[in-house]
Amino acid sequence: MLHLNMPLAAYACDPAQSRGRRFAQAPAPTRSEYQRDRDRIVHCTAFRRLVYKTQVFLNHEGDLFRTRLTHSLEVAQLGRSMARSLGLNEDLVEAIALAHDLGHTPFGHAGQDALNDCMSAFGGFEHNLQSLRVVDQLEERYPQFDGLNLSFETREGILKHCSRSNAEQLEQREPGGVGRRFLERTQPSLEAQLCNLADEIAYNAHDIDDGVRSGLITLAQLQEVALFDDFRRQALAEYPHLQDKTQGRRLLYETIRRMLSAQVYDVIDATAGALRAAAPASVQAVRQLAPLLQFGPDMRVQSQALKTFLLHRLYRHPRVLHTTGQARQVVAELFAAYLARPQEMKPRFLARCEAARGAPDAMSVSARVVADYIAGMTDRFAGREHERLTGMKLL
Ligand code: MG
């Protein structure tokens, strides 16, 4: 097993070999291209909004639940520690991880589903594509260009999924760009593949913690999940005092800690094996191969069982479904209100609608502007706006 720092491997992304930025910029004197991307992400407005966006539990339900921001930091931590052992580029992993959820709507998946429904006649709404829109177009920070002008490799990692029709549109705007791989069905860099797994490992673990904290799932129920229960037993065997009822949180954390470590080591082992077998000599070679970043077969099954448990016991818990129902209503009603009265949006969004007035696609442009406006909102701003526009206080 690899535990130690590895030098950057031949199959890793090398910032000196980056495919570059859409708008050419001179290199920074003290930072690599990917460090610069990460810094741009940390300073952008959409990143700060993540602190008030729902992961699973709505923001006002408690101060200690994960938000999109703390989730993104956990993904970055897990991603970096795996990257180090695999000889991958830690800075790129960090940049992708910190940006991967920038396009999420308020109110978590309920918000995304509602906005996608509202946009069904206008090309739909997809949070991965929205993350790319945030860093490519929506951030307004530079005099010379829209967006953050990130490097190709960071943008490639941010666009984790993409429908064929969206990929075709991206390809038209940027031939050979980040949409191409969805048309050719090739893979992204290993750093991008790693962020997807780090995301899954992070939310599986923190949703257990938040689920227990909320009282919606119990330690007793978690005993159904082999991955959790094996490590709970191990922890109890080593520290019998954790049996005591007052020690529940320590037992939970010790179990989650062991579970996280086991998954991290499993990914490193399984991936190192796949890399030895495939021996890609460059990131270009990686892109042509099947996905190499992976769990071992046993951990894949166990992780899936944990996901299924969380789906049934937590994400579909009646209390969660009740608040997500309200969240869907807020998003749908905000969408209708702004589409009817664009002047209720901030001036820069209204200006985009007005610029399209009279054009054959004016309606679809306005709908996209409204979607961009709503997607950028924090939970509480969306709740306040809904109350201002409808007189109803739902969330
Ligand atoms: Mg995520």
Tab-separated table of C-alpha atoms and ligand atoms in Angstrom:
chain	number	residue	atom	x	y	z
A	1	MET	CA	0.000	0.000	0.000
A	2	LEU	CA	1.166	3.510	-0.788
A	3	HIS	CA	1.098	5.881	2.139
A	4	LEU	CA	3.885	8.287	1.478
A	5	ASN	CA	4.060	11.362	-0.684
A	6	MET	CA	4.795	10.455	-4.265
A	7	PRO	CA	6.374	12.754	-6.816
A	8	LEU	CA	4.038	13.916	-9.577
A	9	ALA	CA	3.459	10.863	-11.769
A	10	ALA	CA	3.620	10.768	-15.574
A	11	TYR	CA	-0.181	10.225	-15.668
A	12	ALA	CA	-0.880	13.294	-13.485
A	13	CYS	CA	-1.844	16.735	-14.766
A	14	ASP	CA	1.220	18.959	-14.880
A	15	PRO	CA	0.429	22.680	-14.661
A	16	ALA	CA	3.363	23.445	-16.945
A	17	GLN	CA	1.614	21.340	-19.645
A	18	SER	CA	-1.856	22.824	-19.091
A	19	ARG	CA	-4.082	23.206	-22.135
A	20	GLY	CA	-4.423	26.764	-20.948
A	21	ARG	CA	-7.158	29.329	-20.342
A	22	ARG	CA	-9.805	30.592	-22.734
A	23	PHE	CA	-8.256	34.063	-22.469
A	24	ALA	CA	-4.471	33.869	-22.503
A	25	GLN	CA	-2.817	35.295	-19.396
A	26	ALA	CA	0.837	35.538	-18.416
A	27	PRO	CA	1.856	32.965	-15.785
A	28	ALA	CA	1.759	34.083	-12.140
A	29	PRO	CA	5.230	34.603	-10.664
A	30	THR	CA	4.698	32.591	-7.467
A	31	ARG	CA	1.909	30.103	-8.196
A	32	SER	CA	1.269	27.239	-10.584
A	33	GLU	CA	-1.742	27.456	-12.912
A	34	TYR	CA	-3.808	25.152	-10.683
A	35	GLN	CA	-2.887	27.001	-7.491
A	36	ARG	CA	-4.035	30.143	-9.233
A	37	ASP	CA	-7.336	28.466	-10.178
A	38	ARG	CA	-7.886	27.368	-6.591
A	39	ASP	CA	-7.216	30.898	-5.327
A	40	ARG	CA	-9.647	32.396	-7.842
A	41	ILE	CA	-12.313	29.963	-6.696
A	42	VAL	CA	-11.773	30.715	-3.004
A	43	HIS	CA	-12.130	34.457	-3.650
A	44	CYS	CA	-15.245	34.266	-5.826
A	45	THR	CA	-18.748	35.235	-4.713
A	46	ALA	CA	-20.344	31.889	-5.525
A	47	PHE	CA	-17.869	30.177	-3.179
A	48	ARG	CA	-18.874	32.370	-0.232
A	49	ARG	CA	-22.543	31.654	-0.921
A	50	LEU	CA	-21.941	27.929	-0.361
A	51	VAL	CA	-21.936	28.549	3.375
A	52	TYR	CA	-25.659	29.337	3.261
A	53	LYS	CA	-26.672	26.589	0.872
A	54	THR	CA	-28.241	23.311	1.887
A	55	GLN	CA	-26.411	20.025	1.570
A	56	VAL	CA	-29.199	17.771	2.946
A	57	PHE	CA	-30.584	19.700	5.900
A	58	LEU	CA	-31.846	23.201	5.343
A	59	ASN	CA	-29.622	25.873	6.740
A	60	HIS	CA	-31.961	27.056	9.475
A	61	GLU	CA	-32.546	23.540	10.818
A	62	GLY	CA	-29.314	23.621	12.806
A	63	ASP	CA	-25.935	25.324	12.992
A	64	LEU	CA	-23.844	22.161	12.937
A	65	PHE	CA	-25.116	20.398	9.848
A	66	ARG	CA	-22.985	20.342	6.721
A	67	THR	CA	-23.520	23.090	4.236
A	68	ARG	CA	-22.263	23.083	0.657
A	69	LEU	CA	-19.186	24.932	1.898
A	70	THR	CA	-18.146	22.496	4.618
A	71	HIS	CA	-18.979	19.602	2.301
A	72	SER	CA	-16.694	21.077	-0.382
A	73	LEU	CA	-13.874	21.492	2.158
A	74	GLU	CA	-14.255	17.847	3.204
A	75	VAL	CA	-14.164	16.708	-0.427
A	76	ALA	CA	-10.982	18.759	-0.921
A	77	GLN	CA	-9.384	17.208	2.171
A	78	LEU	CA	-10.187	13.633	1.141
A	79	GLY	CA	-9.214	14.305	-2.455
A	80	ARG	CA	-5.882	15.829	-1.555
A	81	SER	CA	-4.883	13.027	0.748
A	82	MET	CA	-5.642	10.400	-1.900
A	83	ALA	CA	-3.940	12.489	-4.612
A	84	ARG	CA	-0.730	12.642	-2.583
A	85	SER	CA	-0.507	8.855	-2.340
A	86	LEU	CA	-1.238	8.343	-6.029
A	87	GLY	CA	1.218	10.891	-7.416
A	88	LEU	CA	-1.604	13.097	-8.693
A	89	ASN	CA	-1.718	16.878	-8.662
A	90	GLU	CA	-3.032	17.984	-5.273
A	91	ASP	CA	-3.571	21.596	-6.292
A	92	LEU	CA	-5.767	20.608	-9.212
A	93	VAL	CA	-7.756	18.207	-7.030
A	94	GLU	CA	-8.263	20.973	-4.496
A	95	ALA	CA	-9.388	23.463	-7.156
A	96	ILE	CA	-11.909	21.009	-8.645
A	97	ALA	CA	-13.213	19.945	-5.229
A	98	LEU	CA	-13.741	23.509	-4.023
A	99	ALA	CA	-15.607	24.385	-7.236
A	100	HIS	CA	-17.561	21.169	-7.791
A	101	ASP	CA	-20.785	22.376	-6.143
A	102	LEU	CA	-20.694	26.080	-7.086
A	103	GLY	CA	-23.688	25.630	-9.393
A	104	HIS	CA	-26.001	24.127	-6.800
A	105	THR	CA	-29.308	25.858	-6.248
A	106	PRO	CA	-30.577	26.774	-2.787
A	107	PHE	CA	-32.336	23.932	-0.898
A	108	GLY	CA	-30.199	21.075	-2.207
A	109	HIS	CA	-31.600	18.537	-4.635
A	110	ALA	CA	-35.161	19.737	-4.128
A	111	GLY	CA	-34.138	23.138	-5.477
A	112	GLN	CA	-32.326	21.593	-8.437
A	113	ASP	CA	-35.294	19.347	-9.329
A	114	ALA	CA	-37.744	22.236	-9.099
A	115	LEU	CA	-35.584	24.515	-11.228
A	116	ASN	CA	-35.086	21.744	-13.779
A	117	ASP	CA	-38.880	21.351	-14.014
A	118	CYS	CA	-39.324	25.112	-14.468
A	119	MET	CA	-36.709	25.077	-17.229
A	120	SER	CA	-38.019	21.980	-19.033
A	121	ALA	CA	-39.157	23.997	-22.076
A	122	PHE	CA	-35.888	25.972	-22.122
A	123	GLY	CA	-33.165	23.314	-22.091
A	124	GLY	CA	-33.469	22.228	-18.447
A	125	PHE	CA	-31.253	22.996	-15.475
A	126	GLU	CA	-28.321	20.837	-14.403
A	127	HIS	CA	-26.118	21.777	-11.455
A	128	ASN	CA	-22.854	20.479	-12.971
A	129	LEU	CA	-23.326	22.547	-16.058
A	130	GLN	CA	-24.306	25.457	-13.827
A	131	SER	CA	-21.020	25.121	-11.896
A	132	LEU	CA	-19.246	25.559	-15.224
A	133	ARG	CA	-21.459	28.566	-16.094
A	134	VAL	CA	-20.519	30.156	-12.758
A	135	VAL	CA	-16.772	29.913	-13.397
A	136	ASP	CA	-17.022	30.610	-17.169
A	137	GLN	CA	-19.676	33.329	-17.331
A	138	LEU	CA	-21.530	34.388	-14.217
A	139	GLU	CA	-18.773	35.616	-11.912
A	140	GLU	CA	-18.059	39.273	-12.671
A	141	ARG	CA	-14.642	40.074	-11.277
A	142	TYR	CA	-12.300	40.860	-14.141
A	143	PRO	CA	-12.228	43.827	-16.526
A	144	GLN	CA	-11.192	41.720	-19.549
A	145	PHE	CA	-13.547	38.730	-19.389
A	146	ASP	CA	-16.590	37.166	-17.775
A	147	GLY	CA	-16.082	34.389	-15.271
A	148	LEU	CA	-12.836	33.325	-13.630
A	149	ASN	CA	-10.959	32.207	-16.760
A	150	LEU	CA	-9.855	28.923	-15.183
A	151	SER	CA	-7.541	26.440	-16.835
A	152	PHE	CA	-8.931	23.697	-19.065
A	153	GLU	CA	-8.117	20.932	-16.551
A	154	THR	CA	-10.043	22.589	-13.704
A	155	ARG	CA	-13.031	23.216	-15.974
A	156	GLU	CA	-12.878	19.632	-17.245
A	157	GLY	CA	-13.089	18.386	-13.653
A	158	ILE	CA	-15.972	20.702	-12.754
A	159	LEU	CA	-18.104	19.364	-15.619
A	160	LYS	CA	-18.672	15.925	-14.142
A	161	HIS	CA	-21.818	15.031	-16.104
A	162	CYS	CA	-23.308	16.559	-19.210
A	163	SER	CA	-26.203	15.538	-21.445
A	164	ARG	CA	-25.485	15.005	-25.118
A	165	SER	CA	-27.466	18.069	-26.202
A	166	ASN	CA	-25.652	20.292	-23.694
A	167	ALA	CA	-22.321	18.808	-24.786
A	168	GLU	CA	-23.163	19.625	-28.410
A	169	GLN	CA	-23.884	23.231	-27.464
A	170	LEU	CA	-20.626	23.471	-25.526
A	171	GLU	CA	-18.753	21.992	-28.467
A	172	GLN	CA	-20.230	24.636	-30.776
A	173	ARG	CA	-19.097	27.451	-28.514
A	174	GLU	CA	-15.722	25.899	-27.702
A	175	PRO	CA	-14.640	23.338	-30.320
A	176	GLY	CA	-12.501	20.604	-28.763
A	177	GLY	CA	-13.252	22.024	-25.303
A	178	VAL	CA	-14.744	20.564	-22.138
A	179	GLY	CA	-17.902	19.297	-23.890
A	180	ARG	CA	-15.963	17.072	-26.295
A	181	ARG	CA	-15.437	14.122	-23.987
A	182	PHE	CA	-19.197	13.612	-23.557
A	183	LEU	CA	-19.505	13.271	-27.334
A	184	GLU	CA	-16.486	10.977	-27.652
A	185	ARG	CA	-17.271	9.121	-24.412
A	186	THR	CA	-13.749	9.470	-23.087
A	187	GLN	CA	-12.663	10.037	-19.484
A	188	PRO	CA	-11.437	13.166	-17.741
A	189	SER	CA	-8.088	13.402	-15.915
A	190	LEU	CA	-7.425	11.212	-12.889
A	191	GLU	CA	-7.660	14.326	-10.706
A	192	ALA	CA	-11.220	14.852	-11.966
A	193	GLN	CA	-12.080	11.168	-11.486
A	194	LEU	CA	-10.668	11.359	-7.962
A	195	CYS	CA	-12.908	14.287	-7.019
A	196	ASN	CA	-15.999	12.268	-7.963
A	197	LEU	CA	-15.033	9.475	-5.589
A	198	ALA	CA	-13.951	11.909	-2.861
A	199	ASP	CA	-17.388	13.539	-3.176
A	200	GLU	CA	-19.131	10.204	-2.677
A	201	ILE	CA	-16.935	9.195	0.270
A	202	ALA	CA	-17.461	12.599	1.893
A	203	TYR	CA	-21.245	12.721	1.665
A	204	ASN	CA	-21.738	9.101	2.674
A	205	ALA	CA	-19.786	9.777	5.854
A	206	HIS	CA	-21.102	13.216	6.750
A	207	ASP	CA	-24.700	12.324	6.012
A	208	ILE	CA	-24.429	9.580	8.630
A	209	ASP	CA	-23.154	12.158	11.113
A	210	ASP	CA	-25.802	14.754	10.217
A	211	GLY	CA	-28.523	12.096	10.041
A	212	VAL	CA	-27.765	10.915	13.580
A	213	ARG	CA	-27.398	14.493	14.824
A	214	SER	CA	-30.838	15.321	13.447
A	215	GLY	CA	-32.382	12.268	15.117
A	216	LEU	CA	-33.722	10.992	11.784
A	217	ILE	CA	-31.482	7.933	11.843
A	218	THR	CA	-30.132	6.056	14.840
A	219	LEU	CA	-27.008	4.118	15.665
A	220	ALA	CA	-29.231	1.045	16.007
A	221	GLN	CA	-30.506	1.423	12.420
A	222	LEU	CA	-26.964	1.899	11.164
A	223	GLN	CA	-26.168	-1.608	12.361
A	224	GLU	CA	-27.945	-2.788	9.189
A	225	VAL	CA	-25.058	-1.334	7.178
A	226	ALA	CA	-22.099	-3.722	7.112
A	227	LEU	CA	-19.551	-1.038	6.300
A	228	PHE	CA	-20.595	0.965	9.336
A	229	ASP	CA	-21.231	-1.925	11.702
A	230	ASP	CA	-17.896	-3.687	11.154
A	231	PHE	CA	-16.031	-0.564	12.208
A	232	ARG	CA	-18.443	0.128	15.080
A	233	ARG	CA	-17.655	-3.350	16.466
A	234	GLN	CA	-13.924	-2.822	15.971
A	235	ALA	CA	-14.088	0.503	17.809
A	236	LEU	CA	-16.033	-1.066	20.689
A	237	ALA	CA	-13.604	-3.986	20.926
A	238	GLU	CA	-10.705	-1.573	21.253
A	239	TYR	CA	-12.479	0.984	23.471
A	240	PRO	CA	-15.141	-0.863	25.503
A	241	HIS	CA	-15.986	2.323	27.444
A	242	LEU	CA	-17.663	3.622	24.274
A	243	GLN	CA	-20.554	1.236	25.116
A	244	ASP	CA	-21.675	3.788	27.690
A	245	LYS	CA	-24.763	5.730	26.553
A	246	THR	CA	-23.026	9.051	27.204
A	247	GLN	CA	-20.270	8.104	24.743
A	248	GLY	CA	-22.514	7.801	21.681
A	249	ARG	CA	-20.952	10.676	19.772
A	250	ARG	CA	-17.415	9.456	20.357
A	251	LEU	CA	-18.447	5.995	19.151
A	252	LEU	CA	-20.069	7.525	16.073
A	253	TYR	CA	-17.004	9.611	15.229
A	254	GLU	CA	-14.567	6.762	15.841
A	255	THR	CA	-16.648	4.545	13.547
A	256	ILE	CA	-16.884	7.171	10.808
A	257	ARG	CA	-13.145	7.870	11.112
A	258	ARG	CA	-12.310	4.190	10.597
A	259	MET	CA	-14.787	3.920	7.753
A	260	LEU	CA	-13.304	6.952	5.986
A	261	SER	CA	-9.757	5.667	6.354
A	262	ALA	CA	-10.723	2.232	5.041
A	263	GLN	CA	-12.354	3.776	1.961
A	264	VAL	CA	-9.419	6.089	1.309
A	265	TYR	CA	-6.909	3.204	1.558
A	266	ASP	CA	-9.150	1.013	-0.572
A	267	VAL	CA	-9.316	3.627	-3.357
A	268	ILE	CA	-5.543	4.127	-3.212
A	269	ASP	CA	-4.896	0.363	-3.379
A	270	ALA	CA	-7.411	-0.411	-6.116
A	271	THR	CA	-6.384	2.597	-8.206
A	272	ALA	CA	-2.665	1.953	-7.806
A	273	GLY	CA	-3.332	-1.602	-9.069
A	274	ALA	CA	-5.315	-0.315	-12.063
A	275	LEU	CA	-2.569	2.212	-12.835
A	276	ARG	CA	0.106	-0.493	-12.714
A	277	ALA	CA	-1.921	-2.662	-15.094
A	278	ALA	CA	-2.798	0.085	-17.574
A	279	ALA	CA	0.484	2.007	-17.191
A	280	PRO	CA	-0.742	5.236	-18.819
A	281	ALA	CA	2.242	7.352	-19.822
A	282	SER	CA	0.393	10.675	-19.840
A	283	VAL	CA	-2.902	12.338	-19.006
A	284	GLN	CA	-3.809	12.051	-22.706
A	285	ALA	CA	-3.458	8.280	-22.360
A	286	VAL	CA	-5.610	8.353	-19.181
A	287	ARG	CA	-8.406	10.097	-21.093
A	288	GLN	CA	-8.575	7.250	-23.638
A	289	LEU	CA	-8.764	4.448	-21.050
A	290	ALA	CA	-11.672	3.188	-18.948
A	291	PRO	CA	-12.018	4.950	-15.565
A	292	LEU	CA	-8.981	4.064	-13.439
A	293	LEU	CA	-9.926	5.774	-10.184
A	294	GLN	CA	-11.928	3.174	-8.350
A	295	PHE	CA	-12.969	1.313	-5.234
A	296	GLY	CA	-12.004	-2.331	-5.023
A	297	PRO	CA	-14.967	-4.617	-5.896
A	298	ASP	CA	-15.855	-5.359	-2.261
A	299	MET	CA	-15.780	-1.721	-1.121
A	300	ARG	CA	-17.825	-0.726	-4.186
A	301	VAL	CA	-20.604	-3.063	-3.023
A	302	GLN	CA	-20.346	-1.854	0.577
A	303	SER	CA	-20.403	1.800	-0.391
A	304	GLN	CA	-23.463	1.165	-2.555
A	305	ALA	CA	-25.230	-0.517	0.376
A	306	LEU	CA	-24.538	2.539	2.529
A	307	LYS	CA	-25.896	4.838	-0.185
A	308	THR	CA	-29.064	2.742	-0.437
A	309	PHE	CA	-29.505	2.912	3.342
A	310	LEU	CA	-29.132	6.702	3.328
A	311	LEU	CA	-31.556	7.030	0.430
A	312	HIS	CA	-34.319	5.116	2.189
A	313	ARG	CA	-33.712	6.138	5.779
A	314	LEU	CA	-32.558	9.720	5.425
A	315	TYR	CA	-33.096	11.391	2.038
A	316	ARG	CA	-36.630	9.962	1.822
A	317	HIS	CA	-37.457	10.451	5.501
A	318	PRO	CA	-40.918	12.079	5.798
A	319	ARG	CA	-39.456	15.059	7.649
A	320	VAL	CA	-36.880	15.656	4.919
A	321	LEU	CA	-39.545	15.204	2.215
A	322	HIS	CA	-41.819	17.721	3.936
A	323	THR	CA	-39.203	20.481	3.848
A	324	THR	CA	-38.117	19.561	0.321
A	325	GLY	CA	-41.756	19.916	-0.791
A	326	GLN	CA	-41.786	23.463	0.559
A	327	ALA	CA	-38.431	24.190	-1.051
A	328	ARG	CA	-39.770	23.084	-4.440
A	329	GLN	CA	-42.734	25.423	-4.010
A	330	VAL	CA	-40.457	28.367	-3.160
A	331	VAL	CA	-38.282	27.796	-6.235
A	332	ALA	CA	-41.237	27.262	-8.593
A	333	GLU	CA	-43.034	30.377	-7.348
A	334	LEU	CA	-39.876	32.500	-7.502
A	335	PHE	CA	-39.329	31.356	-11.073
A	336	ALA	CA	-42.861	32.302	-12.134
A	337	ALA	CA	-42.652	35.666	-10.352
A	338	TYR	CA	-39.343	36.747	-11.936
A	339	LEU	CA	-40.313	35.531	-15.379
A	340	ALA	CA	-43.481	37.655	-15.200
A	341	ARG	CA	-41.703	40.634	-13.593
A	342	PRO	CA	-37.973	40.628	-14.449
A	343	GLN	CA	-37.661	44.070	-12.831
A	344	GLU	CA	-37.869	42.293	-9.467
A	345	MET	CA	-34.383	40.854	-10.091
A	346	LYS	CA	-31.073	42.646	-9.494
A	347	PRO	CA	-30.288	45.200	-12.254
A	348	ARG	CA	-27.571	43.158	-13.950
A	349	PHE	CA	-29.990	40.237	-14.417
A	350	LEU	CA	-32.778	42.538	-15.607
A	351	ALA	CA	-30.316	44.066	-18.108
A	352	ARG	CA	-29.683	40.631	-19.653
A	353	CYS	CA	-33.448	40.132	-20.143
A	354	GLU	CA	-33.830	43.597	-21.655
A	355	ALA	CA	-30.949	43.065	-24.061
A	356	ALA	CA	-32.858	40.114	-25.543
A	357	ARG	CA	-36.217	41.930	-25.801
A	358	GLY	CA	-37.780	41.536	-29.260
A	359	ALA	CA	-35.386	38.719	-30.235
A	360	PRO	CA	-36.989	35.421	-31.349
A	361	ASP	CA	-35.466	33.615	-28.349
A	362	ALA	CA	-36.258	36.382	-25.825
A	363	MET	CA	-38.416	34.086	-23.691
A	364	SER	CA	-35.779	31.396	-23.477
A	365	VAL	CA	-33.039	33.951	-22.699
A	366	SER	CA	-35.189	35.392	-19.897
A	367	ALA	CA	-35.865	31.937	-18.480
A	368	ARG	CA	-32.114	31.206	-18.386
A	369	VAL	CA	-31.457	34.551	-16.681
A	370	VAL	CA	-34.086	33.748	-14.050
A	371	ALA	CA	-32.556	30.283	-13.552
A	372	ASP	CA	-29.090	31.827	-13.122
A	373	TYR	CA	-30.498	34.312	-10.615
A	374	ILE	CA	-32.331	31.687	-8.547
A	375	ALA	CA	-29.480	29.160	-8.720
A	376	GLY	CA	-27.103	31.736	-7.270
A	377	MET	CA	-29.292	32.402	-4.222
A	378	THR	CA	-28.555	31.223	-0.717
A	379	ASP	CA	-31.371	29.399	1.089
A	380	ARG	CA	-32.217	32.384	3.224
A	381	PHE	CA	-32.156	34.939	0.435
A	382	ALA	CA	-34.485	32.692	-1.595
A	383	GLY	CA	-36.822	32.387	1.417
A	384	ARG	CA	-36.839	36.163	1.952
A	385	GLU	CA	-37.412	36.886	-1.733
A	386	HIS	CA	-40.266	34.401	-1.828
A	387	GLU	CA	-41.885	36.105	1.144
A	388	ARG	CA	-41.408	39.561	-0.419
A	389	LEU	CA	-42.935	38.492	-3.738
A	390	THR	CA	-45.747	36.243	-2.552
A	391	GLY	CA	-46.448	37.401	1.014
A	392	MET	CA	-46.087	33.760	2.191
A	393	LYS	CA	-43.443	32.634	4.649
A	394	LEU	CA	-42.664	28.983	3.925
A	395	LEU	CA	-39.032	28.501	4.926
B	1	MG	MG	-20.693	17.379	-3.766
